[in-house]
Structures are given as structure tokens and as C-alpha cells.
Amino acid sequence: WNHVMGHGYAYLIACRLWFDYVNQDLMFYNRGISGNTIKDLDDRWQQDTLDLKPDVLSILIGVNDSHKIIDNIYSLEDWKDSYIQVLDRTKKTLPETRIVLCEPFILPYKGKEPARKTWTKELAESYQNVISKMQVIVRQLAADHKAIFIELQEAFDNACKKAPAEYWIWDGIHPMPAGHELIAREWIDGVKEELDFLSE
């Protein structure tokens, strides 16, 4: 059990809620897989999500799709359609499940070594452009599916006023420990008025 929740924001959220709500008989499952895209989620959605019948379901997806969109493996519209398919399957099978959609995010990469060998200013701008469009889509999907939307880009932007971007996200994409803590805090703050047990 010291490994099953991973070591990121999902682990931090579970730690806090397990500690603060001892009598709620809570159970958490982390089914996130590093490097997954929306199509990967769709492929394993039945076993890893629908079969668990969660009361609350949280999704953070998009950044791993962005380079496939930039490389023209599929389009942003394809990504959106796949996301809608996942959400529609969920709403149909689990109509009472509360869905939480987390905003994909990115920060400027200013490290000493390139995040990838082909990293250029133009590529960084391409990532920024694609993820900005994803953010608009996810916000709209949250509204369309009556999901809770967790805004993260503004929180990371504001955090950069306190410390450099690499303090929060080491390569512009993958959070540092403080970045995971930021996500955990934003998630709990974003859902606490929507989930009954958190307001008790």
C-alpha cells in the first residue's frame, strides 16, 4: 500500500482525505499510467474505470496527446472526439458518478538541458498552442457533462510569481513535488463544495 497510489498528486489527495475523513470509509484507486493518451484511456476504460463503479472520477489527460497532434498522428478534433466518447460511456454506464476534469497545463521550459533533443523555440510554441486549445475544450466538456472543472494553468502561472517555472514543473510538463502539491490543493479546493462528505 505504500506504492499503489503512485507518488504524485493523486497520492497526495488520497493521503489528505484518508487522514481528514477517517469515518467516511473512503477508498481511492489510481489508474493513471505515465505516457498515456486519451486513446489509451478509452482502450482500458471498462476494466480500469467502469468496472470499479467509482462515486467520484477524476481525469487529467492531454499533454501526452499534444506531441501526437503536433506530429500529425491525429488531430485536435480527433482528441476531442475520443474524450467525448470516454465521457459519454461513463455517463451512460455510471450516471450517478461525479466527474472531475482537470485542466491540462504547461509552463515555459528554461532548464539547462533540452527537455527533448529536438526541442526548439518553435516546438515549445507549438506545445503551448495545442495545450491552450485543449484547455478551452476541457472547460467546455466539463460544462457539457456537468463535471467539476479544476483550473490548473492559472494556478501554475501564479505560482511562478513565487518561484521559477522549473521549481514547479521541471521540464515544462512533468510536475516537481511542489507542483504535485499545487495540483492536490487545487483539486481539493475545487471539489469540496461539490462533494457532500467534504463539506461536513
XYZ file of N, CA and C in Angstrom:
600
model
N 0.817 -1.218 0.000
C 0.000 0.000 0.000
C 0.849 1.265 0.000
N 2.146 1.152 0.227
C 2.966 2.359 0.160
C 3.319 2.703 -1.286
N 2.867 1.893 -2.256
C 3.167 2.173 -3.657
C 1.928 2.287 -4.543
N 0.805 1.746 -4.122
C -0.316 1.613 -5.050
C -0.928 2.939 -5.495
N -0.696 4.018 -4.758
C -1.247 5.312 -5.147
C -0.256 6.155 -5.944
N 0.891 5.582 -6.286
C 1.880 6.359 -7.017
C 2.584 7.340 -6.099
N 3.184 8.378 -6.692
C 3.913 9.361 -5.884
C 3.605 10.792 -6.308
N 2.477 10.985 -6.991
C 2.118 12.315 -7.467
C 0.910 12.896 -6.761
N 0.198 13.765 -7.474
C -0.914 14.493 -6.857
C -2.024 13.570 -6.381
N -2.269 12.458 -7.088
C -3.325 11.530 -6.660
C -2.995 10.943 -5.294
N -1.733 10.627 -5.101
C -1.272 10.125 -3.800
C -1.504 11.179 -2.715
N -1.178 12.427 -3.002
C -1.327 13.495 -2.015
C -2.791 13.745 -1.672
N -3.649 13.707 -2.675
C -5.081 13.879 -2.428
C -5.602 12.758 -1.536
N -5.250 11.528 -1.875
C -5.702 10.384 -1.081
C -5.191 10.468 0.343
N -3.929 10.847 0.516
C -3.364 10.963 1.867
C -4.168 11.930 2.720
N -4.443 13.073 2.177
C -5.169 14.092 2.948
C -6.577 13.644 3.300
N -7.288 13.134 2.283
C -8.689 12.785 2.528
C -8.816 11.563 3.424
N -7.919 10.603 3.264
C -7.932 9.464 4.183
C -7.683 9.927 5.623
N -6.795 10.890 5.791
C -6.471 11.379 7.133
C -7.616 12.208 7.714
N -8.188 13.092 6.906
C -9.192 14.036 7.405
C -10.589 13.441 7.552
N -10.859 12.355 6.826
C -12.220 11.792 6.837
C -12.166 10.306 7.209
N -11.648 10.054 8.391
C -11.429 8.683 8.871
C -12.718 7.864 8.879
N -13.839 8.487 9.205
C -15.100 7.763 9.366
C -15.922 7.638 8.087
N -15.379 8.092 6.964
C -16.140 8.070 5.709
C -15.960 6.776 4.912
N -15.095 5.890 5.373
C -14.858 4.614 4.685
C -14.484 4.847 3.217
N -13.535 5.757 2.996
C -13.127 6.104 1.641
C -12.172 5.057 1.064
N -12.216 4.926 -0.263
C -11.245 4.100 -0.975
C -10.843 4.857 -2.248
N -9.563 4.836 -2.536
C -9.033 5.521 -3.713
C -8.310 4.521 -4.601
N -8.425 4.715 -5.899
C -7.709 3.907 -6.876
C -7.022 4.854 -7.854
N -5.741 4.688 -8.028
C -5.005 5.481 -9.003
C -4.775 4.613 -10.233
N -5.442 4.939 -11.319
C -5.309 4.183 -12.555
C -4.557 4.976 -13.626
N -3.912 6.058 -13.206
C -3.118 6.832 -14.149
C -1.867 6.070 -14.561
N -1.528 6.124 -15.837
C -0.321 5.488 -16.362
C 0.487 6.535 -17.110
N 1.734 6.705 -16.711
C 2.599 7.700 -17.332
C 2.690 7.471 -18.840
N 2.530 8.531 -19.594
C 2.644 8.451 -21.046
C 1.354 8.142 -21.773
N 0.278 7.861 -21.035
C -0.983 7.513 -21.691
C -1.604 8.689 -22.419
N -2.303 8.363 -23.489
C -3.080 9.330 -24.253
C -4.564 9.044 -24.035
N -5.403 9.890 -24.608
C -6.846 9.690 -24.463
C -7.276 8.366 -25.075
N -6.627 7.948 -26.154
C -6.966 6.669 -26.772
C -6.588 5.503 -25.864
N -5.492 5.642 -25.140
C -5.116 4.610 -24.168
C -6.176 4.499 -23.079
N -6.669 5.651 -22.615
C -7.737 5.628 -21.608
C -8.957 4.890 -22.137
N -9.333 5.224 -23.359
C -10.518 4.620 -23.955
C -10.367 3.103 -24.041
N -9.171 2.631 -24.377
C -8.931 1.197 -24.533
C -9.073 0.435 -23.213
N -8.739 1.063 -22.099
C -8.771 0.351 -20.816
C -9.868 0.883 -19.886
N -10.793 1.651 -20.432
C -11.793 2.334 -19.616
C -12.731 1.383 -18.901
N -13.117 0.290 -19.570
C -14.065 -0.623 -18.947
C -13.480 -1.242 -17.677
N -12.300 -1.825 -17.805
C -11.691 -2.524 -16.669
C -11.194 -1.568 -15.599
N -10.553 -0.493 -16.014
C -9.896 0.389 -15.047
C -10.819 1.447 -14.450
N -11.989 1.639 -15.036
C -12.884 2.676 -14.523
C -14.309 2.188 -14.333
N -14.956 1.801 -15.403
C -16.374 1.468 -15.322
C -16.626 0.297 -14.389
N -15.761 -0.714 -14.437
C -15.962 -1.882 -13.574
C -15.786 -1.560 -12.097
N -15.068 -0.496 -11.783
C -14.860 -0.091 -10.382
C -16.072 0.639 -9.805
N -16.907 1.184 -10.693
C -18.105 1.931 -10.281
C -17.768 3.015 -9.243
N -16.889 3.923 -9.577
C -16.500 4.958 -8.608
C -17.618 5.968 -8.364
N -17.641 6.508 -7.165
C -18.563 7.598 -6.855
C -18.047 8.915 -7.427
N -16.711 9.045 -7.449
C -16.054 10.234 -7.987
C -14.949 9.766 -8.933
N -14.895 10.370 -10.098
C -13.911 10.010 -11.107
C -13.166 11.272 -11.550
N -11.852 11.248 -11.443
C -11.040 12.407 -11.817
C -10.168 12.061 -13.018
N -10.160 12.951 -14.009
C -9.387 12.743 -15.241
C -8.462 13.932 -15.481
N -7.190 13.636 -15.722
C -6.225 14.633 -16.191
C -5.518 14.014 -17.386
N -5.800 14.524 -18.571
C -5.260 13.942 -19.803
C -5.046 15.064 -20.826
N -4.082 14.863 -21.710
C -3.912 15.832 -22.789
C -2.474 16.068 -23.208
N -1.591 16.230 -22.238
C -0.208 16.592 -22.575
C 0.449 15.508 -23.424
N 0.201 14.242 -23.115
C 0.806 13.166 -23.902
C 0.207 13.064 -25.299
N -0.977 13.635 -25.482
C -1.571 13.684 -26.814
C -0.992 14.824 -27.647
N -0.486 15.855 -26.970
C -0.104 17.075 -27.696
C 0.984 16.828 -28.732
N 1.984 15.995 -28.410
C 3.050 15.787 -29.397
C 2.556 14.955 -30.568
N 1.548 14.100 -30.344
C 0.974 13.334 -31.452
C 0.171 14.251 -32.377
N -0.446 15.255 -31.784
C -1.175 16.240 -32.584
C -0.184 17.096 -33.365
N 0.894 17.516 -32.712
C 1.924 18.310 -33.388
C 2.554 17.520 -34.527
N 2.748 16.215 -34.320
C 3.358 15.348 -35.342
C 2.336 14.852 -36.366
N 1.094 15.339 -36.262
C 0.025 14.999 -37.209
C -0.321 13.509 -37.222
N -0.159 12.856 -36.087
C -0.591 11.458 -35.973
C -2.111 11.412 -35.872
N -2.680 12.355 -35.164
C -4.111 12.598 -35.201
C -4.345 14.069 -34.888
N -5.583 14.507 -35.058
C -5.896 15.929 -34.938
C -6.454 16.275 -33.560
N -6.501 17.550 -33.278
C -7.106 18.022 -32.032
C -8.582 17.645 -31.985
N -9.229 17.665 -33.131
C -10.638 17.270 -33.195
C -10.798 15.786 -32.879
N -9.850 14.959 -33.351
C -9.878 13.535 -33.006
C -9.741 13.345 -31.494
N -8.833 14.126 -30.896
C -8.629 14.064 -29.446
C -9.919 14.423 -28.708
N -10.541 15.484 -29.147
C -11.797 15.910 -28.521
C -12.863 14.824 -28.657
N -12.986 14.234 -29.849
C -13.993 13.194 -30.080
C -13.746 11.984 -29.166
N -12.474 11.609 -28.992
C -12.140 10.479 -28.112
C -12.480 10.798 -26.663
N -12.214 12.024 -26.270
C -12.526 12.468 -24.904
C -14.042 12.408 -24.677
N -14.790 12.899 -25.640
C -16.249 12.869 -25.535
C -16.742 11.425 -25.439
N -16.137 10.539 -26.218
C -16.532 9.134 -26.180
C -16.326 8.540 -24.789
N -15.186 8.849 -24.174
C -14.911 8.368 -22.813
C -15.950 8.911 -21.839
N -16.247 10.192 -21.937
C -17.207 10.800 -21.016
C -18.618 10.276 -21.245
N -18.999 10.105 -22.498
C -20.338 9.603 -22.798
C -20.513 8.169 -22.299
N -19.483 7.337 -22.468
C -19.538 5.960 -21.945
C -19.723 5.980 -20.435
N -19.021 6.897 -19.798
C -19.092 6.983 -18.343
C -20.480 7.425 -17.884
N -20.999 8.459 -18.516
C -22.316 8.979 -18.123
C -23.410 7.946 -18.367
N -23.261 7.178 -19.443
C -24.272 6.165 -19.756
C -24.233 5.013 -18.757
N -23.028 4.563 -18.409
C -22.866 3.410 -17.525
C -22.985 3.785 -16.057
N -22.465 4.971 -15.712
C -22.426 5.405 -14.306
C -23.039 6.802 -14.177
N -24.340 6.919 -14.366
C -24.981 8.236 -14.376
C -24.863 9.005 -13.070
N -24.635 8.316 -11.951
C -24.549 8.994 -10.663
C -23.121 9.377 -10.284
N -22.151 8.942 -11.040
C -20.753 9.237 -10.722
C -20.439 10.706 -10.974
N -19.835 11.351 -9.993
C -19.387 12.732 -10.162
C -18.056 12.724 -10.898
N -17.989 13.476 -11.976
C -16.794 13.527 -12.813
C -16.043 14.825 -12.550
N -14.739 14.714 -12.420
C -13.859 15.872 -12.227
C -12.890 15.906 -13.406
N -12.883 17.004 -14.131
C -11.967 17.158 -15.264
C -10.903 18.184 -14.915
N -9.660 17.749 -14.933
C -8.541 18.643 -14.623
C -7.985 19.253 -15.905
N -7.669 20.516 -15.831
C -7.158 21.251 -16.985
C -5.716 20.844 -17.298
N -5.426 20.468 -18.551
C -4.023 20.235 -18.906
C -3.245 21.536 -18.790
N -1.944 21.448 -18.536
C -1.161 22.659 -18.259
C 0.232 22.534 -18.840
N 0.911 23.655 -18.939
C 2.280 23.701 -19.435
C 2.935 24.971 -18.906
N 4.221 24.911 -18.656
C 4.976 26.101 -18.276
C 6.188 26.234 -19.191
N 6.718 27.429 -19.356
C 7.911 27.614 -20.197
C 9.068 26.787 -19.660
N 9.749 26.091 -20.557
C 10.902 25.296 -20.134
C 12.162 26.144 -20.229
N 12.862 26.294 -19.105
C 14.055 27.131 -19.069
C 15.252 26.398 -18.450
N 15.230 25.083 -18.517
C 16.311 24.305 -17.944
C 17.594 24.396 -18.753
N 18.670 23.873 -18.187
C 19.964 23.928 -18.850
C 20.052 22.950 -20.014
N 19.353 21.814 -19.905
C 19.359 20.817 -20.963
C 17.981 20.773 -21.628
N 17.944 20.541 -22.939
C 16.651 20.462 -23.627
C 15.781 19.349 -23.063
N 14.469 19.591 -22.971
C 13.552 18.569 -22.490
C 13.525 17.388 -23.460
N 13.805 17.624 -24.719
C 13.980 16.570 -25.711
C 14.997 17.069 -26.726
N 15.664 16.172 -27.413
C 16.787 16.547 -28.260
C 16.408 17.527 -29.353
N 15.168 17.447 -29.821
C 14.736 18.308 -30.916
C 14.022 19.568 -30.422
N 14.134 19.855 -29.114
C 13.411 20.990 -28.534
C 13.893 22.315 -29.134
N 12.968 23.096 -29.613
C 13.275 24.414 -30.175
C 12.222 25.393 -29.684
N 12.484 26.668 -29.906
C 11.509 27.695 -29.532
C 10.199 27.471 -30.278
N 10.312 27.100 -31.545
C 9.115 26.882 -32.358
C 8.304 25.699 -31.843
N 9.011 24.628 -31.427
C 8.314 23.466 -30.893
C 7.631 23.793 -29.576
N 8.319 24.553 -28.735
C 7.721 24.964 -27.465
C 6.445 25.768 -27.709
N 6.486 26.649 -28.708
C 5.298 27.444 -29.036
C 4.180 26.560 -29.575
N 4.553 25.501 -30.297
C 3.540 24.568 -30.808
C 2.837 23.851 -29.663
N 3.617 23.402 -28.676
C 3.028 22.762 -27.500
C 2.089 23.730 -26.782
N 2.547 24.943 -26.593
C 1.735 25.946 -25.905
C 0.425 26.172 -26.637
N 0.494 26.245 -27.955
C -0.690 26.491 -28.769
C -1.688 25.340 -28.656
N -1.194 24.105 -28.762
C -2.081 22.946 -28.706
C -2.709 22.810 -27.318
N -1.902 22.948 -26.280
C -2.431 22.775 -24.926
C -3.403 23.891 -24.569
N -3.162 25.097 -25.070
C -4.117 26.192 -24.847
C -5.476 25.851 -25.443
N -5.472 25.238 -26.608
C -6.733 24.833 -27.234
C -7.383 23.691 -26.459
N -6.560 22.785 -25.949
C -7.098 21.702 -25.124
C -7.785 22.247 -23.881
N -7.209 23.260 -23.293
C -7.781 23.844 -22.087
C -9.188 24.373 -22.343
N -9.383 25.011 -23.485
C -10.704 25.510 -23.854
C -11.675 24.341 -24.025
N -11.208 23.289 -24.686
C -12.053 22.113 -24.922
C -12.462 21.452 -23.615
N -11.498 21.244 -22.716
C -11.809 20.550 -21.458
C -12.781 21.366 -20.613
N -12.601 22.664 -20.591
C -13.545 23.520 -19.852
C -14.959 23.348 -20.405
N -15.079 23.306 -21.737
C -16.390 23.156 -22.357
C -16.960 21.759 -22.116
N -16.103 20.740 -22.175
C -16.569 19.380 -21.905
C -17.079 19.254 -20.474
N -16.415 19.919 -19.552
C -16.867 19.894 -18.159
C -18.264 20.501 -18.046
N -18.468 21.606 -18.741
C -19.785 22.249 -18.709
C -20.846 21.358 -19.364
N -20.495 20.775 -20.506
C -21.452 19.946 -21.243
C -21.844 18.692 -20.471
N -20.919 18.145 -19.691
C -21.168 16.888 -18.982
C -21.418 17.100 -17.488
N -21.636 18.363 -17.110
C -21.919 18.706 -15.707
C -20.835 18.158 -14.774
N -19.599 18.281 -15.216
C -18.456 17.827 -14.437
C -17.848 19.000 -13.679
N -17.093 18.688 -12.646
C -16.347 19.709 -11.906
C -15.065 19.999 -12.684
N -14.799 21.260 -12.953
C -13.606 21.649 -13.706
C -12.555 22.184 -12.744
N -11.364 21.607 -12.800
C -10.267 22.053 -11.946
C -9.294 22.860 -12.806
N -9.276 24.153 -12.587
C -8.398 25.042 -13.350
C -6.984 24.964 -12.769
N -6.012 24.635 -13.616
C -4.643 24.457 -13.143
C -3.650 25.426 -13.778
N -3.910 25.846 -15.006
C -2.932 26.712 -15.679
C -2.721 28.023 -14.917
N -3.796 28.653 -14.513
C -3.672 29.918 -13.783
C -2.949 29.713 -12.455
N -3.222 28.579 -11.799
C -2.559 28.301 -10.527
C -1.050 28.156 -10.727
N -0.644 27.470 -11.780
C 0.785 27.337 -12.058
C 1.399 28.669 -12.474
N 0.664 29.441 -13.269
C 1.166 30.762 -13.675
C 1.388 31.645 -12.453
N 0.435 31.623 -11.530
C 0.568 32.424 -10.312
C 1.713 31.919 -9.437
N 1.897 30.593 -9.416
C 2.979 30.020 -8.616
C 4.339 30.489 -9.109
N 4.430 30.772 -10.407
C 5.701 31.228 -10.975
C 6.081 32.637 -10.517
N 5.159 33.324 -9.861
C 5.489 34.620 -9.265
C 6.255 34.427 -7.961
N 6.169 33.224 -7.404
C 6.849 32.916 -6.144
C 8.188 32.233 -6.379
N 8.261 31.427 -7.428
C 9.477 30.671 -7.735
C 9.497 30.406 -9.236
N 10.666 30.148 -9.811
C 10.764 29.908 -11.256
C 9.938 28.706 -11.703
N 9.628 28.664 -12.988
C 8.796 27.595 -13.536
C 9.350 26.217 -13.214
N 10.693 26.043 -13.293
C 11.270 24.726 -13.074
C 11.174 24.266 -11.623
N 10.839 25.176 -10.706
C 10.591 24.785 -9.320
C 9.294 23.985 -9.227
N 8.354 24.291 -10.112
C 7.032 23.664 -10.098
C 6.926 22.521 -11.098
N 7.501 22.712 -12.269
C 7.438 21.715 -13.342
C 8.814 21.659 -13.985
N 9.524 20.566 -13.819
C 10.952 20.552 -14.125
C 11.273 20.709 -15.607
N 10.360 20.244 -16.489
C 10.618 20.319 -17.925
C 9.499 21.011 -18.675
N 8.659 21.748 -17.950
C 7.520 22.414 -18.573
C 6.265 21.567 -18.590
N 6.410 20.251 -18.345
C 5.293 19.312 -18.463
C 5.106 18.459 -17.211
N 6.203 17.904 -16.675
C 6.117 16.977 -15.542
C 6.351 17.717 -14.226
N 5.372 17.681 -13.318
C 5.493 18.457 -12.074
C 6.610 17.968 -11.158
N 7.222 18.920 -10.485
C 8.105 18.646 -9.365
C 7.217 18.342 -8.152
N 7.793 17.908 -7.014
C 6.958 17.654 -5.834
C 6.053 18.827 -5.464
N 6.589 20.040 -5.519
C 5.756 21.206 -5.197
C 4.628 21.378 -6.208
N 4.877 20.993 -7.452
C 3.839 21.068 -8.470
C 2.721 20.077 -8.207
N 3.071 18.889 -7.771
C 2.048 17.900 -7.414
C 1.236 18.373 -6.207
N 1.905 19.011 -5.274
C 1.183 19.555 -4.119
C 0.220 20.651 -4.562
N 0.648 21.474 -5.512
C -0.231 22.514 -6.047
C -1.485 21.891 -6.650
N -1.303 20.859 -7.471
C -2.455 20.198 -8.090
C -3.381 19.623 -7.019
N -2.801 18.968 -6.019
C -3.614 18.369 -4.956
C -4.445 19.427 -4.240
N -3.826 20.551 -3.919
C -4.560 21.619 -3.223
C -5.663 22.194 -4.097
N -5.367 22.426 -5.368
C -6.377 22.968 -6.277
C -7.528 21.975 -6.446
N -7.199 20.690 -6.496
C -8.238 19.669 -6.672
C -9.173 19.645 -5.465
N -8.603 19.589 -4.283
C -9.439 19.535 -3.079
C -10.267 20.808 -2.935
N -9.659 21.958 -3.182
C -10.407 23.218 -3.107
C -11.522 23.258 -4.153
N -11.253 22.671 -5.317
C -12.229 22.723 -6.399
C -13.418 21.806 -6.224
N -13.251 20.733 -5.460
C -14.344 19.765 -5.319
C -15.073 19.856 -3.991
N -14.502 20.553 -3.004
C -15.045 20.454 -1.647
C -16.471 20.981 -1.512
N -16.871 21.924 -2.348
C -18.243 22.421 -2.269
C -19.213 21.544 -3.049
N -18.668 20.669 -3.890
C -19.498 19.825 -4.740
C -19.722 18.433 -4.165
N -18.790 17.996 -3.315
C -18.886 16.652 -2.746
C -19.343 16.744 -1.294
N -20.467 16.118 -1.001
C -21.123 16.280 0.308
C -20.202 15.946 1.469
N -19.458 14.858 1.371
C -18.675 14.430 2.524
C -17.550 15.406 2.856
N -17.121 16.218 1.888
C -16.062 17.187 2.147
C -16.571 18.449 2.820
N -17.869 18.643 2.792
C -18.438 19.856 3.390
C -18.990 19.604 4.776
N -18.877 18.373 5.247
C -19.432 18.034 6.562
C -18.511 18.487 7.689
